Amino acid sequence: MRDLKDLVRKNVWALKPYSCARDEFKGEASVYLDANENPRNNPYNRYPDPLQWEVKKRLEQVKGVKAENILLGNGSDEPIDLMYRAFCEPRIDNVVAICPTYGMYQVCADVNDVEYRSVNLKEGYELDVDGLLAATDKNTKVVWLCSPNNPTGNSLKTADIERVLKEFDGIVVLDEAYSDFASAPSFKTRLSEFPNIVILQTFSKAWASAAVRLGMAFASTDIISVLNKIKYPYNVNKLTQEYALDILKDPKKIEDWVEQTIQLRGKLEKDLRKLSFVVDVFKSDANFVLAKMTNAQAVYEYLVGKGIIVRNRNRVTLCSECIRITVGTAEENAELMGALNEFAF
Ligand SMILES: *Cc1c(COP(=O)(O)O)cnc(C)c1O
């Protein structure tokens, strides 16, 4: 890995973080007259902990990642955007990503005026490590990997991810939004092995909390410090922090939900394969399946007419005639299959 100093934008490296009232005084006091808050309406009158230590301490137990290796954000969207703001000089630097993949990496590249290079996945939606590395140059700051990948649903091979981590000398973001549903282990236990890794996880999928907007980045303390310097001081509000502390009390419940989803995914895959107009159902390690149809557009429109909304991926590279279907409850999946069984084309 190149020196972090050479990867981070010069202005960011030189930056002194904004020091808020809650940063300056840590500890307990009885009278707080430092932040121009309203003394009434406790506890919501007070600015929240800018570094969310209580939540991170609980995550340390649940995820096995040290609190100082965690950044929390307003969904994964925030750390995705922070990667550009921290590392990529607009119109000079570039990033390299796989294709197809999650759309936000490109949206944030475009917003930040950073060149976005994409390298198609190979047969079986596998990572083209040589192609990916060949697309990088001295101005490539970040490589984006997503495993299990969205919208294809498959996990990238661990050995391929390891090769990128070892052979690319910039930052490698590994988005593990769906890793709870996969059999391959998360890279979260291997932070010390790969100083250039940034792992993204989220409360939006397995933790069933998309509405609260809470995302996590796991990385070296050096990388986390850079990101902490540029995030909004109070980027995770108190309601979200309280909610997170609450749901993190019961990881067993989440495991049960994940187990149910995996079982229902297996049934959905099997049921879809029986349909005459389904050409292929790709093996999924996520909470959705990608299915290739003879006429995805017609199937999509037919389902919309029945009030059932799936994701039409027909126009996405390497996904022509494909529809992405989220695994719902047993009842929702049965309703979908009932409609599809009546589809005449
Ligand atoms: C859903 C999803 C996320 C989650 O984004 P949030 O902003 O945390 O809701 C992240 N990455 C991928 C690939 C996703 O599909």
Tab-separated table of C-alpha atoms and ligand atoms in Angstrom:
chain	number	residue	atom	x	y	z
A	1	MET	CA	0.000	0.000	0.000
A	2	ARG	CA	1.174	3.522	-0.813
A	3	ASP	CA	1.646	5.810	2.185
A	4	LEU	CA	-1.746	6.984	3.415
A	5	LYS	CA	-0.425	10.543	3.138
A	6	ASP	CA	-0.005	10.075	-0.634
A	7	LEU	CA	-3.489	8.647	-1.043
A	8	VAL	CA	-5.427	11.259	0.933
A	9	ARG	CA	-6.226	14.584	-0.774
A	10	LYS	CA	-3.713	17.235	0.299
A	11	ASN	CA	-6.356	19.613	1.692
A	12	VAL	CA	-7.870	16.796	3.761
A	13	TRP	CA	-4.505	15.632	5.083
A	14	ALA	CA	-3.748	19.215	6.209
A	15	LEU	CA	-7.183	19.724	7.727
A	16	LYS	CA	-7.744	20.267	11.415
A	17	PRO	CA	-11.135	18.745	12.247
A	18	TYR	CA	-13.844	21.160	13.376
A	19	SER	CA	-13.875	21.027	17.131
A	20	CYS	CA	-17.402	21.005	18.483
A	21	ALA	CA	-18.360	21.726	22.093
A	22	ARG	CA	-18.869	18.003	22.769
A	23	ASP	CA	-15.353	17.221	21.491
A	24	GLU	CA	-13.599	19.636	23.786
A	25	PHE	CA	-15.050	18.466	27.093
A	26	LYS	CA	-15.357	14.716	27.581
A	27	GLY	CA	-16.678	13.235	30.806
A	28	GLU	CA	-19.602	13.925	33.091
A	29	ALA	CA	-20.593	17.324	34.479
A	30	SER	CA	-23.739	18.675	36.145
A	31	VAL	CA	-24.136	21.951	34.285
A	32	TYR	CA	-23.709	22.203	30.519
A	33	LEU	CA	-23.556	25.791	29.290
A	34	ASP	CA	-21.080	25.208	26.484
A	35	ALA	CA	-23.091	24.488	23.361
A	36	ASN	CA	-25.920	27.068	23.285
A	37	GLU	CA	-28.464	24.300	23.689
A	38	ASN	CA	-31.912	24.860	25.161
A	39	PRO	CA	-31.855	23.541	28.773
A	40	ARG	CA	-35.420	22.166	28.371
A	41	ASN	CA	-36.701	19.053	26.565
A	42	ASN	CA	-34.188	16.589	27.933
A	43	PRO	CA	-32.598	14.449	26.452
A	44	TYR	CA	-33.237	15.694	22.904
A	45	ASN	CA	-32.049	19.230	23.696
A	46	ARG	CA	-28.441	18.010	23.790
A	47	TYR	CA	-26.153	17.464	20.805
A	48	PRO	CA	-25.437	13.763	20.406
A	49	ASP	CA	-22.034	12.091	20.809
A	50	PRO	CA	-20.234	12.960	17.556
A	51	LEU	CA	-18.275	9.677	17.618
A	52	GLN	CA	-21.142	7.469	18.902
A	53	TRP	CA	-18.897	5.590	21.363
A	54	GLU	CA	-21.708	3.744	23.133
A	55	VAL	CA	-22.993	2.285	19.865
A	56	LYS	CA	-19.465	1.400	18.758
A	57	LYS	CA	-18.748	-0.325	22.081
A	58	ARG	CA	-21.805	-2.505	21.577
A	59	LEU	CA	-20.807	-3.164	17.963
A	60	GLU	CA	-17.438	-4.305	19.291
A	61	GLN	CA	-19.280	-7.142	21.077
A	62	VAL	CA	-21.614	-7.993	18.215
A	63	LYS	CA	-19.230	-7.614	15.256
A	64	GLY	CA	-15.888	-8.368	16.895
A	65	VAL	CA	-14.422	-5.156	15.448
A	66	LYS	CA	-12.739	-2.699	17.836
A	67	ALA	CA	-14.609	0.563	18.396
A	68	GLU	CA	-11.678	2.630	17.096
A	69	ASN	CA	-11.809	0.720	13.801
A	70	ILE	CA	-15.446	1.736	13.185
A	71	LEU	CA	-16.989	4.751	11.473
A	72	LEU	CA	-20.769	5.145	11.619
A	73	GLY	CA	-22.633	7.054	8.954
A	74	ASN	CA	-26.034	8.103	7.661
A	75	GLY	CA	-26.493	4.785	5.851
A	76	SER	CA	-23.664	3.281	3.806
A	77	ASP	CA	-24.299	6.195	1.462
A	78	GLU	CA	-22.310	8.458	3.760
A	79	PRO	CA	-19.069	6.400	3.922
A	80	ILE	CA	-19.353	5.840	0.139
A	81	ASP	CA	-19.399	9.612	-0.403
A	82	LEU	CA	-16.688	10.159	2.243
A	83	MET	CA	-14.306	7.899	0.289
A	84	TYR	CA	-14.436	10.313	-2.654
A	85	ARG	CA	-14.188	13.429	-0.501
A	86	ALA	CA	-11.215	12.011	1.418
A	87	PHE	CA	-9.168	10.389	-1.353
A	88	CYS	CA	-10.164	11.612	-4.814
A	89	GLU	CA	-9.065	14.895	-6.298
A	90	PRO	CA	-11.853	15.939	-8.707
A	91	ARG	CA	-10.882	15.693	-12.406
A	92	ILE	CA	-7.465	14.215	-11.517
A	93	ASP	CA	-7.948	10.994	-9.587
A	94	ASN	CA	-10.074	8.028	-10.601
A	95	VAL	CA	-11.690	4.939	-9.091
A	96	VAL	CA	-12.159	1.460	-10.551
A	97	ALA	CA	-15.248	-0.657	-9.911
A	98	ILE	CA	-16.758	-3.910	-11.092
A	99	CYS	CA	-19.734	-3.921	-13.468
A	100	PRO	CA	-22.561	-4.517	-12.871
A	101	THR	CA	-22.660	-3.396	-9.245
A	102	TYR	CA	-24.393	-1.078	-6.786
A	103	GLY	CA	-25.271	2.275	-8.373
A	104	MET	CA	-24.228	4.589	-5.532
A	105	TYR	CA	-20.497	4.213	-6.229
A	106	GLN	CA	-20.979	5.875	-9.609
A	107	VAL	CA	-23.536	8.442	-8.375
A	108	CYS	CA	-21.056	9.673	-5.763
A	109	ALA	CA	-18.214	9.653	-8.323
A	110	ASP	CA	-20.302	11.842	-10.632
A	111	VAL	CA	-21.331	14.209	-7.831
A	112	ASN	CA	-17.686	14.579	-6.797
A	113	ASP	CA	-16.511	14.935	-10.425
A	114	VAL	CA	-14.240	11.901	-10.164
A	115	GLU	CA	-13.619	9.562	-13.098
A	116	TYR	CA	-15.361	6.210	-12.629
A	117	ARG	CA	-13.873	3.248	-14.507
A	118	SER	CA	-15.754	-0.003	-14.628
A	119	VAL	CA	-14.543	-3.482	-15.480
A	120	ASN	CA	-17.068	-6.122	-16.464
A	121	LEU	CA	-17.372	-9.262	-14.384
A	122	LYS	CA	-16.446	-12.497	-16.122
A	123	GLU	CA	-18.520	-15.594	-16.889
A	124	GLY	CA	-20.529	-16.543	-13.784
A	125	TYR	CA	-20.284	-12.936	-12.573
A	126	GLU	CA	-16.784	-13.630	-11.297
A	127	LEU	CA	-14.164	-11.001	-10.634
A	128	ASP	CA	-11.739	-10.306	-13.501
A	129	VAL	CA	-8.750	-9.574	-11.268
A	130	ASP	CA	-6.291	-9.014	-14.135
A	131	GLY	CA	-8.717	-6.728	-15.973
A	132	LEU	CA	-9.448	-4.795	-12.806
A	133	LEU	CA	-5.767	-4.276	-11.963
A	134	ALA	CA	-5.013	-3.346	-15.583
A	135	ALA	CA	-7.642	-0.580	-15.371
A	136	THR	CA	-5.841	1.073	-12.449
A	137	ASP	CA	-3.076	3.646	-12.843
A	138	LYS	CA	-1.095	5.998	-10.607
A	139	ASN	CA	-4.180	8.197	-10.140
A	140	THR	CA	-6.437	5.352	-9.029
A	141	LYS	CA	-7.171	5.925	-5.368
A	142	VAL	CA	-10.027	3.510	-4.699
A	143	VAL	CA	-11.194	0.134	-6.021
A	144	TRP	CA	-14.832	-0.751	-5.325
A	145	LEU	CA	-15.764	-4.387	-4.695
A	146	CYS	CA	-19.144	-5.639	-3.550
A	147	SER	CA	-19.539	-9.157	-2.188
A	148	PRO	CA	-22.149	-10.589	-2.290
A	149	ASN	CA	-22.652	-8.340	-5.276
A	150	ASN	CA	-25.774	-6.355	-6.101
A	151	PRO	CA	-27.590	-7.019	-8.466
A	152	THR	CA	-25.989	-10.387	-9.337
A	153	GLY	CA	-26.332	-11.891	-5.831
A	154	ASN	CA	-23.127	-13.966	-5.907
A	155	SER	CA	-20.146	-13.720	-3.586
A	156	LEU	CA	-16.859	-12.885	-5.248
A	157	LYS	CA	-14.196	-15.545	-4.663
A	158	THR	CA	-12.233	-14.913	-1.474
A	159	ALA	CA	-8.934	-15.620	-3.276
A	160	ASP	CA	-9.797	-13.021	-5.957
A	161	ILE	CA	-10.611	-10.376	-3.330
A	162	GLU	CA	-7.340	-11.178	-1.547
A	163	ARG	CA	-5.402	-10.732	-4.799
A	164	VAL	CA	-6.882	-7.249	-5.333
A	165	LEU	CA	-6.097	-6.316	-1.726
A	166	LYS	CA	-2.485	-7.450	-2.114
A	167	GLU	CA	-1.759	-6.251	-5.647
A	168	PHE	CA	-3.518	-2.860	-5.702
A	169	ASP	CA	-1.589	-0.223	-3.747
A	170	GLY	CA	-4.531	2.128	-3.049
A	171	ILE	CA	-7.695	1.706	-0.985
A	172	VAL	CA	-9.984	-1.272	-1.609
A	173	VAL	CA	-13.571	-0.826	-0.454
A	174	LEU	CA	-15.335	-4.131	0.076
A	175	ASP	CA	-19.087	-3.592	0.410
A	176	GLU	CA	-20.479	-6.405	2.550
A	177	ALA	CA	-24.067	-5.140	2.773
A	178	TYR	CA	-25.309	-8.709	2.172
A	179	SER	CA	-22.585	-10.772	3.852
A	180	ASP	CA	-24.956	-11.936	6.639
A	181	PHE	CA	-26.767	-14.037	4.026
A	182	ALA	CA	-23.589	-15.604	2.595
A	183	SER	CA	-21.657	-18.662	3.694
A	184	ALA	CA	-18.244	-17.106	2.972
A	185	PRO	CA	-16.871	-15.336	6.061
A	186	SER	CA	-16.706	-11.544	6.279
A	187	PHE	CA	-13.330	-9.813	5.956
A	188	LYS	CA	-14.079	-7.884	9.187
A	189	THR	CA	-11.751	-10.172	11.183
A	190	ARG	CA	-8.826	-9.434	8.831
A	191	LEU	CA	-8.330	-5.674	9.204
A	192	SER	CA	-4.770	-6.062	10.522
A	193	GLU	CA	-3.839	-8.240	7.553
A	194	PHE	CA	-4.947	-5.653	4.960
A	195	PRO	CA	-4.085	-2.032	5.862
A	196	ASN	CA	-5.783	-0.801	2.666
A	197	ILE	CA	-9.226	-2.378	3.224
A	198	VAL	CA	-12.410	-0.469	4.043
A	199	ILE	CA	-15.348	-2.792	4.731
A	200	LEU	CA	-18.887	-1.476	4.487
A	201	GLN	CA	-21.789	-3.032	6.354
A	202	THR	CA	-25.265	-1.679	7.035
A	203	PHE	CA	-28.306	-1.873	9.292
A	204	SER	CA	-30.522	-1.749	6.178
A	205	LYS	CA	-30.615	-5.429	5.170
A	206	ALA	CA	-30.139	-8.263	7.691
A	207	TRP	CA	-30.795	-5.831	10.567
A	208	ALA	CA	-34.086	-4.804	8.959
A	209	SER	CA	-33.602	-1.111	9.728
A	210	ALA	CA	-33.320	0.697	6.389
A	211	ALA	CA	-35.483	3.562	7.685
A	212	VAL	CA	-33.122	4.599	10.484
A	213	ARG	CA	-30.184	5.156	8.064
A	214	LEU	CA	-27.194	3.629	9.788
A	215	GLY	CA	-24.146	2.325	7.972
A	216	MET	CA	-20.757	1.112	9.179
A	217	ALA	CA	-17.238	1.289	7.796
A	218	PHE	CA	-14.506	-0.928	9.301
A	219	ALA	CA	-10.891	0.046	8.591
A	220	SER	CA	-7.504	0.796	10.136
A	221	THR	CA	-7.490	3.518	12.808
A	222	ASP	CA	-5.467	5.687	10.389
A	223	ILE	CA	-8.141	5.512	7.703
A	224	ILE	CA	-10.951	5.964	10.252
A	225	SER	CA	-9.228	9.134	11.564
A	226	VAL	CA	-9.135	10.611	8.065
A	227	LEU	CA	-12.846	9.921	7.559
A	228	ASN	CA	-13.688	11.310	11.014
A	229	LYS	CA	-11.973	14.564	10.083
A	230	ILE	CA	-14.309	15.267	7.176
A	231	LYS	CA	-17.680	13.867	8.266
A	232	TYR	CA	-20.355	16.211	9.595
A	233	PRO	CA	-19.764	16.453	13.362
A	234	TYR	CA	-23.184	15.080	14.368
A	235	ASN	CA	-23.737	12.780	11.389
A	236	VAL	CA	-25.664	10.150	13.375
A	237	ASN	CA	-28.494	11.626	15.410
A	238	LYS	CA	-29.489	10.622	18.932
A	239	LEU	CA	-32.684	8.833	17.913
A	240	THR	CA	-30.680	6.591	15.589
A	241	GLN	CA	-28.016	5.947	18.237
A	242	GLU	CA	-30.703	4.972	20.778
A	243	TYR	CA	-32.400	2.751	18.246
A	244	ALA	CA	-29.106	1.031	17.377
A	245	LEU	CA	-28.317	0.346	21.041
A	246	ASP	CA	-31.737	-1.216	21.371
A	247	ILE	CA	-31.669	-3.502	18.325
A	248	LEU	CA	-28.063	-4.525	19.032
A	249	LYS	CA	-29.288	-6.088	22.306
A	250	ASP	CA	-30.801	-8.988	20.383
A	251	PRO	CA	-28.411	-10.328	17.706
A	252	LYS	CA	-30.057	-13.746	18.068
A	253	LYS	CA	-33.282	-12.337	16.611
A	254	ILE	CA	-31.348	-11.102	13.584
A	255	GLU	CA	-29.743	-14.524	13.145
A	256	ASP	CA	-33.214	-16.080	13.127
A	257	TRP	CA	-34.427	-13.611	10.506
A	258	VAL	CA	-31.370	-14.331	8.354
A	259	GLU	CA	-31.950	-18.092	8.701
A	260	GLN	CA	-35.587	-17.671	7.604
A	261	THR	CA	-34.556	-15.517	4.636
A	262	ILE	CA	-31.986	-18.075	3.490
A	263	GLN	CA	-34.591	-20.856	3.629
A	264	LEU	CA	-37.165	-18.779	1.776
A	265	ARG	CA	-34.529	-17.831	-0.806
A	266	GLY	CA	-33.929	-21.519	-1.536
A	267	LYS	CA	-37.636	-22.126	-2.048
A	268	LEU	CA	-38.008	-19.018	-4.232
A	269	GLU	CA	-35.074	-20.102	-6.424
A	270	LYS	CA	-36.601	-23.564	-6.830
A	271	ASP	CA	-40.088	-22.249	-7.574
A	272	LEU	CA	-38.827	-19.721	-10.137
A	273	ARG	CA	-36.866	-22.410	-11.994
A	274	LYS	CA	-40.101	-24.302	-12.652
A	275	LEU	CA	-41.573	-21.460	-14.721
A	276	SER	CA	-41.457	-21.971	-18.493
A	277	PHE	CA	-40.410	-18.356	-19.177
A	278	VAL	CA	-37.580	-18.381	-16.653
A	279	VAL	CA	-34.286	-19.083	-18.421
A	280	ASP	CA	-31.963	-19.014	-15.418
A	281	VAL	CA	-31.931	-18.257	-11.703
A	282	PHE	CA	-28.469	-17.247	-10.546
A	283	LYS	CA	-27.157	-18.717	-7.316
A	284	SER	CA	-27.616	-16.085	-4.611
A	285	ASP	CA	-25.688	-15.365	-1.414
A	286	ALA	CA	-27.895	-12.355	-0.655
A	287	ASN	CA	-31.531	-11.642	0.316
A	288	PHE	CA	-32.612	-11.393	-3.326
A	289	VAL	CA	-32.360	-13.465	-6.473
A	290	LEU	CA	-31.562	-12.448	-10.026
A	291	ALA	CA	-33.621	-14.337	-12.589
A	292	LYS	CA	-33.272	-14.312	-16.378
A	293	MET	CA	-36.548	-14.435	-18.290
A	294	THR	CA	-37.524	-14.774	-21.929
A	295	ASN	CA	-39.118	-11.316	-21.691
A	296	ALA	CA	-38.226	-9.440	-18.509
A	297	GLN	CA	-39.975	-6.212	-19.517
A	298	ALA	CA	-43.321	-7.967	-20.067
A	299	VAL	CA	-43.017	-9.886	-16.786
A	300	TYR	CA	-42.131	-6.694	-14.935
A	301	GLU	CA	-45.122	-4.794	-16.338
A	302	TYR	CA	-47.459	-7.706	-15.678
A	303	LEU	CA	-46.366	-7.837	-12.014
A	304	VAL	CA	-46.739	-4.059	-11.608
A	305	GLY	CA	-50.332	-4.484	-12.845
A	306	LYS	CA	-50.869	-6.982	-10.023
A	307	GLY	CA	-49.408	-4.560	-7.465
A	308	ILE	CA	-46.194	-6.580	-7.089
A	309	ILE	CA	-43.037	-4.533	-7.556
A	310	VAL	CA	-39.732	-6.190	-8.437
A	311	ARG	CA	-36.596	-4.576	-9.842
A	312	ASN	CA	-36.255	-4.631	-13.609
A	313	ARG	CA	-32.530	-4.972	-14.371
A	314	ASN	CA	-33.098	-5.570	-18.091
A	315	ARG	CA	-31.038	-2.535	-19.145
A	316	VAL	CA	-28.094	-3.225	-16.820
A	317	THR	CA	-24.820	-4.470	-18.377
A	318	LEU	CA	-24.630	-8.315	-18.353
A	319	CYS	CA	-28.182	-8.460	-16.938
A	320	SER	CA	-30.336	-8.241	-20.062
A	321	GLU	CA	-33.717	-9.949	-19.546
A	322	CYS	CA	-33.061	-10.089	-15.800
A	323	ILE	CA	-35.311	-9.225	-12.901
A	324	ARG	CA	-34.094	-8.858	-9.329
A	325	ILE	CA	-36.507	-10.147	-6.730
A	326	THR	CA	-36.141	-9.472	-2.995
A	327	VAL	CA	-36.925	-12.458	-0.761
A	328	GLY	CA	-40.115	-11.468	1.086
A	329	THR	CA	-42.174	-13.257	3.718
A	330	ALA	CA	-43.526	-16.729	2.868
A	331	GLU	CA	-46.881	-15.064	2.111
A	332	GLU	CA	-45.386	-12.375	-0.136
A	333	ASN	CA	-43.333	-14.924	-2.063
A	334	ALA	CA	-46.447	-17.098	-2.470
A	335	GLU	CA	-48.357	-14.123	-3.851
A	336	LEU	CA	-45.542	-13.457	-6.329
A	337	MET	CA	-45.442	-17.093	-7.435
A	338	GLY	CA	-49.247	-17.206	-7.694
A	339	ALA	CA	-49.128	-14.254	-10.095
A	340	LEU	CA	-46.190	-15.627	-12.086
A	341	ASN	CA	-47.858	-19.028	-12.445
A	342	GLU	CA	-50.757	-17.260	-14.190
A	343	PHE	CA	-48.511	-15.223	-16.490
A	344	ALA	CA	-49.262	-15.928	-20.170
A	345	PHE	CA	-46.980	-14.485	-22.804
B	1	LIG	C1	-28.625	-1.871	0.104
B	1	LIG	C2	-27.179	-1.692	-0.108
B	1	LIG	C3	-26.437	-0.902	0.770
B	1	LIG	C4	-27.068	-0.222	1.938
B	1	LIG	O1	-27.084	1.135	1.808
B	1	LIG	P1	-27.593	2.000	3.062
B	1	LIG	O2	-27.250	3.390	2.638
B	1	LIG	O3	-26.809	1.538	4.242
B	1	LIG	O4	-29.046	1.751	3.207
B	1	LIG	C5	-25.080	-0.803	0.603
B	1	LIG	N1	-24.465	-1.444	-0.410
B	1	LIG	C6	-25.148	-2.219	-1.277
B	1	LIG	C7	-24.419	-2.939	-2.331
B	1	LIG	C8	-26.527	-2.352	-1.154
B	1	LIG	O5	-27.192	-3.107	-2.034
